[in-house]
């Protein structure tokens, strides 16, 4: 029968810790240390403000006095607010204008770059609009599309056509806002698709070519199915970002003309910082958050986001 000395007993946990740190434990620890800054940022700037917004949504607060608890009154009022539902409808309309064309153009650019050129200069030019400030982009387009001084209307008038109001037209304002944001974001979408394409094994295309498959058949049967994880990411982030559009509208139309571009986030900000109805604005934010959460879950289920066709 053997007995261990006190020194051996103290060194045993140390040996276990050393063994753990030298194996998978070291990888796990490194991973957590790498994720830690992002996790802290998420907790400080997203999770805690969200919980605070949930609390405020049950109060009546104008920023000048202490919040007064009102229960579900803000949510009951919300269901009867026509401007809230109009804002949701306009946001949905903007998504339908923006996402299909933005995704299609981004995919087209990605395929063109993958097939024709992989020049770093071309990639930089494609991505440049996204790297510019959204406010700056909106101001530049606001000037270019001005009915009187704008460069675009100057050329329209030069060929004998009638000048167009663009941001100032009830029927054209939302189309114009969508066009500006499609131009700004399609480069990022193209880069995401291009990164996904470069992870597709080239031998699949070579085998398909030997079987006599056309470019369209390879795109439809190889590229598109294997881009599904990237497509899920693009659609989820693009739709979520489109529902949150604010800065472009605030700079160009400020919700007009005649509320034709007063999307839901613009209405929320207006209630919070113009009408000082923080509780009501927070309630609308919570409803929008639930809508986005439901969309994300449904989209990921429909497109089988947890499966990998390459595997």
CSV table of C-alpha atoms in Angstrom, one decimal:
chain,number,residue,atom,x,y,z
A,1,UNK,CA,0.0,0.0,0.0
A,2,UNK,CA,1.5,3.3,-1.2
A,3,UNK,CA,1.0,6.7,0.4
A,4,UNK,CA,1.7,10.1,-1.2
A,5,UNK,CA,3.6,12.9,0.5
A,6,UNK,CA,2.0,16.4,1.0
A,7,UNK,CA,4.3,17.7,-1.8
A,8,UNK,CA,3.1,15.1,-4.2
A,9,UNK,CA,-0.6,15.8,-3.3
A,10,UNK,CA,-0.1,19.5,-4.0
A,11,UNK,CA,1.7,18.9,-7.4
A,12,UNK,CA,-1.1,16.6,-8.7
A,13,UNK,CA,-3.6,19.3,-9.5
A,14,UNK,CA,-0.8,21.3,-11.1
A,15,UNK,CA,0.1,18.4,-13.4
A,16,UNK,CA,-3.5,18.0,-14.4
A,17,UNK,CA,-3.8,21.7,-15.2
A,18,UNK,CA,-0.5,21.6,-17.2
A,19,UNK,CA,-1.8,18.6,-19.1
A,20,UNK,CA,-5.1,20.3,-19.8
A,21,UNK,CA,-3.4,23.5,-21.0
A,22,UNK,CA,-1.1,21.5,-23.3
A,23,UNK,CA,-4.0,19.8,-25.1
A,24,UNK,CA,-7.5,20.7,-26.1
A,25,UNK,CA,-7.8,23.0,-23.1
A,26,UNK,CA,-5.2,25.3,-24.6
A,27,UNK,CA,-7.2,25.6,-27.8
A,28,UNK,CA,-10.4,26.2,-25.9
A,29,UNK,CA,-8.7,28.9,-23.8
A,30,UNK,CA,-7.3,30.6,-26.8
A,31,UNK,CA,-10.7,30.5,-28.5
A,32,UNK,CA,-12.4,32.1,-25.5
A,33,UNK,CA,-9.7,34.8,-25.2
A,34,UNK,CA,-10.2,35.6,-28.9
A,35,UNK,CA,-13.9,35.8,-28.5
A,36,UNK,CA,-13.8,37.7,-25.2
A,37,UNK,CA,-13.5,41.3,-26.6
A,38,UNK,CA,-16.5,40.7,-29.0
A,39,UNK,CA,-18.5,39.1,-26.2
A,40,UNK,CA,-17.8,42.0,-23.9
A,41,UNK,CA,-18.8,44.4,-26.7
A,42,UNK,CA,-22.0,42.5,-27.3
A,43,UNK,CA,-23.0,42.5,-23.6
A,44,UNK,CA,-22.3,46.2,-23.2
A,45,UNK,CA,-23.7,47.6,-26.4
A,46,UNK,CA,-26.4,45.1,-27.4
A,47,UNK,CA,-27.6,42.8,-24.6
A,48,UNK,CA,-27.8,45.3,-21.7
A,49,UNK,CA,-29.4,48.1,-23.9
A,50,UNK,CA,-31.9,45.6,-25.1
A,51,UNK,CA,-32.9,44.6,-21.6
A,52,UNK,CA,-33.1,48.2,-20.7
A,53,UNK,CA,-35.3,48.9,-23.7
A,54,UNK,CA,-37.6,46.1,-22.6
A,55,UNK,CA,-37.9,47.7,-19.2
A,56,UNK,CA,-38.6,51.2,-20.7
A,57,UNK,CA,-41.2,49.8,-23.0
A,58,UNK,CA,-43.5,49.2,-20.0
A,59,UNK,CA,-43.2,52.9,-18.8
A,60,UNK,CA,-44.3,56.4,-19.8
A,61,UNK,CA,-41.0,58.4,-19.9
A,62,UNK,CA,-40.3,61.7,-21.6
A,63,UNK,CA,-36.6,61.9,-20.5
A,64,UNK,CA,-37.4,64.9,-18.2
A,65,UNK,CA,-38.9,63.0,-15.3
A,66,UNK,CA,-38.8,59.6,-13.7
A,67,UNK,CA,-40.3,56.8,-15.8
A,68,UNK,CA,-43.9,55.8,-14.7
A,69,UNK,CA,-44.9,52.2,-15.0
A,70,UNK,CA,-47.9,51.8,-17.3
A,71,UNK,CA,-47.9,48.0,-17.9
A,72,UNK,CA,-49.0,46.9,-21.4
A,73,UNK,CA,-50.5,50.3,-22.3
A,74,UNK,CA,-47.8,51.1,-24.9
A,75,UNK,CA,-48.3,47.8,-26.7
A,76,UNK,CA,-52.1,48.2,-26.7
A,77,UNK,CA,-51.7,51.6,-28.1
A,78,UNK,CA,-49.3,50.3,-30.7
A,79,UNK,CA,-51.9,48.0,-32.2
A,80,UNK,CA,-54.2,50.9,-32.8
A,81,UNK,CA,-51.6,53.2,-34.3
A,82,UNK,CA,-52.1,53.5,-38.1
A,83,UNK,CA,-48.7,55.2,-38.5
A,84,UNK,CA,-46.9,52.3,-36.9
A,85,UNK,CA,-48.5,49.8,-39.3
A,86,UNK,CA,-47.8,52.1,-42.2
A,87,UNK,CA,-44.2,52.3,-41.2
A,88,UNK,CA,-44.0,48.5,-41.1
A,89,UNK,CA,-45.7,48.3,-44.5
A,90,UNK,CA,-43.2,50.8,-46.0
A,91,UNK,CA,-40.3,48.9,-44.4
A,92,UNK,CA,-41.6,45.7,-46.0
A,93,UNK,CA,-42.0,47.4,-49.3
A,94,UNK,CA,-38.5,48.7,-49.1
A,95,UNK,CA,-37.2,45.2,-48.4
A,96,UNK,CA,-39.0,43.8,-51.5
A,97,UNK,CA,-37.5,46.6,-53.6
A,98,UNK,CA,-34.0,46.3,-52.2
A,99,UNK,CA,-33.2,42.7,-51.4
A,100,UNK,CA,-34.0,40.7,-54.6
A,101,UNK,CA,-32.1,43.1,-56.9
A,102,UNK,CA,-29.3,43.7,-54.5
A,103,UNK,CA,-28.8,39.9,-54.1
A,104,UNK,CA,-29.0,39.2,-57.8
A,105,UNK,CA,-26.6,42.0,-58.8
A,106,UNK,CA,-24.2,40.9,-56.0
A,107,UNK,CA,-24.3,37.3,-57.2
A,108,UNK,CA,-23.8,38.4,-60.8
A,109,UNK,CA,-20.7,40.5,-59.9
A,110,UNK,CA,-19.3,37.6,-57.9
A,111,UNK,CA,-19.7,35.1,-60.7
A,112,UNK,CA,-18.1,37.7,-63.2
A,113,UNK,CA,-15.1,38.3,-60.9
A,114,UNK,CA,-14.7,34.5,-60.3
A,115,UNK,CA,-14.8,33.7,-64.0
A,116,UNK,CA,-13.1,36.7,-65.5
A,117,UNK,CA,-10.7,38.4,-63.0
A,118,UNK,CA,-9.5,38.1,-59.5
A,119,UNK,CA,-7.7,41.4,-59.5
A,120,UNK,CA,-7.4,43.1,-56.2
A,121,UNK,CA,-8.0,46.5,-57.9
A,122,UNK,CA,-11.3,45.3,-59.3
A,123,UNK,CA,-12.4,44.0,-55.8
A,124,UNK,CA,-11.4,47.3,-54.3
A,125,UNK,CA,-13.5,49.2,-56.8
A,126,UNK,CA,-16.5,46.9,-56.3
A,127,UNK,CA,-16.3,47.3,-52.5
A,128,UNK,CA,-15.6,51.0,-52.4
A,129,UNK,CA,-19.2,52.3,-52.2
A,130,UNK,CA,-19.8,50.2,-49.0
A,131,UNK,CA,-16.6,51.6,-47.4
A,132,UNK,CA,-17.9,55.1,-47.8
A,133,UNK,CA,-20.1,56.7,-45.0
A,134,UNK,CA,-23.8,56.1,-45.6
A,135,UNK,CA,-24.5,59.7,-44.8
A,136,UNK,CA,-21.9,60.9,-47.3
A,137,UNK,CA,-23.3,58.6,-50.0
A,138,UNK,CA,-26.8,59.9,-49.3
A,139,UNK,CA,-25.6,63.5,-49.6
A,140,UNK,CA,-23.8,62.9,-52.9
A,141,UNK,CA,-26.8,61.2,-54.4
A,142,UNK,CA,-29.1,63.9,-53.1
A,143,UNK,CA,-27.0,66.5,-55.0
A,144,UNK,CA,-26.7,64.4,-58.1
A,145,UNK,CA,-30.5,63.7,-58.3
A,146,UNK,CA,-31.6,67.3,-57.4
A,147,UNK,CA,-34.4,68.4,-59.8
A,148,UNK,CA,-32.7,71.7,-60.5
A,149,UNK,CA,-29.0,71.5,-59.9
A,150,UNK,CA,-28.5,67.7,-60.1
A,151,UNK,CA,-26.1,66.2,-62.7
A,152,UNK,CA,-28.5,63.4,-63.6
A,153,UNK,CA,-31.4,65.7,-64.3
A,154,UNK,CA,-29.1,67.9,-66.3
A,155,UNK,CA,-28.4,65.0,-68.7
A,156,UNK,CA,-32.1,64.0,-68.7
A,157,UNK,CA,-33.0,67.6,-69.8
A,158,UNK,CA,-30.2,67.6,-72.3
A,159,UNK,CA,-31.8,64.7,-74.3
A,160,UNK,CA,-35.2,66.4,-74.3
A,161,UNK,CA,-36.9,64.5,-71.4
A,162,UNK,CA,-38.8,66.0,-68.5
A,163,UNK,CA,-36.8,66.4,-65.3
A,164,UNK,CA,-37.7,63.9,-62.6
A,165,UNK,CA,-38.2,64.7,-58.8
A,166,UNK,CA,-36.5,61.4,-57.6
A,167,UNK,CA,-36.4,62.0,-53.8
A,168,UNK,CA,-39.1,64.6,-54.0
A,169,UNK,CA,-41.7,62.5,-55.8
A,170,UNK,CA,-44.3,60.5,-53.8
A,171,UNK,CA,-44.1,57.6,-56.2
A,172,UNK,CA,-40.4,57.8,-56.8
A,173,UNK,CA,-38.9,58.6,-53.4
A,174,UNK,CA,-38.8,55.0,-52.0
A,175,UNK,CA,-37.6,53.6,-55.4
A,176,UNK,CA,-34.8,56.1,-55.3
A,177,UNK,CA,-33.8,55.3,-51.8
A,178,UNK,CA,-33.7,51.6,-52.6
A,179,UNK,CA,-31.6,52.3,-55.7
A,180,UNK,CA,-29.0,54.3,-53.7
A,181,UNK,CA,-28.7,51.5,-51.1
A,182,UNK,CA,-28.5,48.8,-53.7
A,183,UNK,CA,-25.6,50.6,-55.3
A,184,UNK,CA,-23.9,51.0,-52.0
A,185,UNK,CA,-24.3,47.4,-50.7
A,186,UNK,CA,-24.2,45.2,-53.7
A,187,UNK,CA,-20.3,45.2,-53.6
A,188,UNK,CA,-20.3,43.8,-50.1
A,189,UNK,CA,-22.8,41.1,-51.2
A,190,UNK,CA,-20.6,40.3,-54.2
A,191,UNK,CA,-17.5,39.9,-51.9
A,192,UNK,CA,-19.4,37.5,-49.6
A,193,UNK,CA,-20.6,35.4,-52.6
A,194,UNK,CA,-17.1,35.4,-54.1
A,195,UNK,CA,-15.6,34.2,-50.8
A,196,UNK,CA,-18.1,31.4,-50.8
A,197,UNK,CA,-17.4,30.5,-54.4
A,198,UNK,CA,-13.6,30.2,-53.8
A,199,UNK,CA,-14.3,27.6,-51.1
A,200,UNK,CA,-16.1,25.3,-53.7
A,201,UNK,CA,-13.7,22.6,-54.8
A,202,UNK,CA,-12.6,23.1,-58.4
A,203,UNK,CA,-12.7,19.4,-59.3
A,204,UNK,CA,-16.5,19.5,-59.1
A,205,UNK,CA,-16.5,22.0,-62.1
A,206,UNK,CA,-13.9,19.9,-63.9
A,207,UNK,CA,-15.9,16.7,-63.5
A,208,UNK,CA,-19.1,18.5,-64.7
A,209,UNK,CA,-17.2,20.0,-67.7
A,210,UNK,CA,-16.0,16.5,-68.7
A,211,UNK,CA,-19.6,15.3,-68.5
A,212,UNK,CA,-20.6,18.1,-71.0
A,213,UNK,CA,-22.4,20.4,-68.5
A,214,UNK,CA,-22.9,24.0,-69.7
A,215,UNK,CA,-21.9,27.0,-67.6
A,216,UNK,CA,-25.6,27.6,-66.7
A,217,UNK,CA,-25.9,23.9,-65.6
A,218,UNK,CA,-22.8,24.1,-63.5
A,219,UNK,CA,-24.0,27.4,-61.9
A,220,UNK,CA,-27.5,26.0,-61.2
A,221,UNK,CA,-26.4,22.5,-60.0
A,222,UNK,CA,-23.1,23.2,-58.3
A,223,UNK,CA,-22.5,26.9,-57.5
A,224,UNK,CA,-26.0,27.8,-56.2
A,225,UNK,CA,-26.5,24.7,-53.9
A,226,UNK,CA,-23.0,25.0,-52.4
A,227,UNK,CA,-23.5,28.8,-51.8
A,228,UNK,CA,-26.5,28.1,-49.6
A,229,UNK,CA,-24.8,28.9,-46.2
A,230,UNK,CA,-23.5,32.2,-47.7
A,231,UNK,CA,-27.0,32.9,-49.2
A,232,UNK,CA,-28.6,32.4,-45.7
A,233,UNK,CA,-26.1,34.8,-44.2
A,234,UNK,CA,-26.6,37.4,-46.9
A,235,UNK,CA,-30.4,37.2,-46.8
A,236,UNK,CA,-30.7,37.3,-43.0
A,237,UNK,CA,-28.3,40.2,-42.6
A,238,UNK,CA,-29.6,42.1,-45.6
A,239,UNK,CA,-33.2,41.9,-44.6
A,240,UNK,CA,-32.5,42.8,-41.0
A,241,UNK,CA,-30.4,45.8,-42.1
A,242,UNK,CA,-33.0,46.9,-44.6
A,243,UNK,CA,-35.7,46.9,-41.9
A,244,UNK,CA,-33.4,49.1,-39.9
A,245,UNK,CA,-32.8,51.7,-42.6
A,246,UNK,CA,-32.7,55.2,-41.2
A,247,UNK,CA,-29.7,57.4,-42.2
A,248,UNK,CA,-30.3,57.5,-45.9
A,249,UNK,CA,-33.9,58.5,-45.4
A,250,UNK,CA,-33.0,61.0,-42.7
A,251,UNK,CA,-30.6,62.8,-45.0
A,252,UNK,CA,-32.5,62.7,-48.2
A,253,UNK,CA,-36.3,62.7,-47.5
A,254,UNK,CA,-36.8,62.9,-43.7
A,255,UNK,CA,-39.8,60.6,-44.1
A,256,UNK,CA,-41.4,62.6,-46.9
A,257,UNK,CA,-42.9,63.5,-49.2
A,258,UNK,CA,-46.3,62.9,-47.6
A,259,UNK,CA,-44.9,60.2,-45.3
A,260,UNK,CA,-44.1,58.0,-48.4
A,261,UNK,CA,-40.7,57.1,-46.9
A,262,UNK,CA,-41.5,57.2,-43.2
A,263,UNK,CA,-40.3,53.6,-42.5
A,264,UNK,CA,-40.7,52.1,-39.1
A,265,UNK,CA,-37.2,53.0,-37.7
A,266,UNK,CA,-37.7,56.6,-38.7
A,267,UNK,CA,-41.1,56.6,-36.9
A,268,UNK,CA,-39.5,55.1,-33.8
A,269,UNK,CA,-36.7,57.7,-33.7
A,270,UNK,CA,-39.2,60.4,-34.3
A,271,UNK,CA,-41.3,59.3,-31.3
A,272,UNK,CA,-38.2,58.9,-29.1
A,273,UNK,CA,-36.3,62.1,-29.8
A,274,UNK,CA,-38.9,64.5,-31.3
A,275,UNK,CA,-42.0,63.6,-29.3
A,276,UNK,CA,-40.0,62.4,-26.2
A,277,UNK,CA,-42.1,59.2,-26.0
A,278,UNK,CA,-39.3,56.8,-25.0
A,279,UNK,CA,-41.6,54.2,-23.6
A,280,UNK,CA,-43.7,54.0,-26.7
A,281,UNK,CA,-40.7,54.1,-29.0
A,282,UNK,CA,-39.2,51.2,-27.0
A,283,UNK,CA,-42.4,49.2,-27.3
A,284,UNK,CA,-42.3,49.6,-31.1
A,285,UNK,CA,-38.6,48.6,-31.1
A,286,UNK,CA,-39.4,45.4,-29.2
A,287,UNK,CA,-42.1,44.5,-31.7
A,288,UNK,CA,-39.7,45.1,-34.6
A,289,UNK,CA,-37.1,43.0,-32.8
A,290,UNK,CA,-39.5,40.1,-32.5
A,291,UNK,CA,-40.5,40.4,-36.2
A,292,UNK,CA,-36.8,40.2,-37.1
A,293,UNK,CA,-36.2,37.3,-34.8
A,294,UNK,CA,-39.1,35.3,-36.2
A,295,UNK,CA,-37.9,36.0,-39.8
A,296,UNK,CA,-34.4,34.9,-39.0
A,297,UNK,CA,-35.6,31.6,-37.4
A,298,UNK,CA,-38.0,30.9,-40.3
A,299,UNK,CA,-35.4,31.7,-42.9
A,300,UNK,CA,-32.7,29.5,-41.4
A,301,UNK,CA,-35.2,26.6,-41.1
A,302,UNK,CA,-36.4,27.0,-44.7
A,303,UNK,CA,-32.8,27.1,-46.1
A,304,UNK,CA,-31.4,24.5,-43.7
A,305,UNK,CA,-28.7,26.7,-42.4
A,306,UNK,CA,-27.4,24.0,-40.0
A,307,UNK,CA,-26.5,21.7,-42.9
A,308,UNK,CA,-23.5,21.7,-45.2
A,309,UNK,CA,-23.8,20.3,-48.7
A,310,UNK,CA,-20.0,20.0,-49.1
A,311,UNK,CA,-20.0,17.6,-46.2
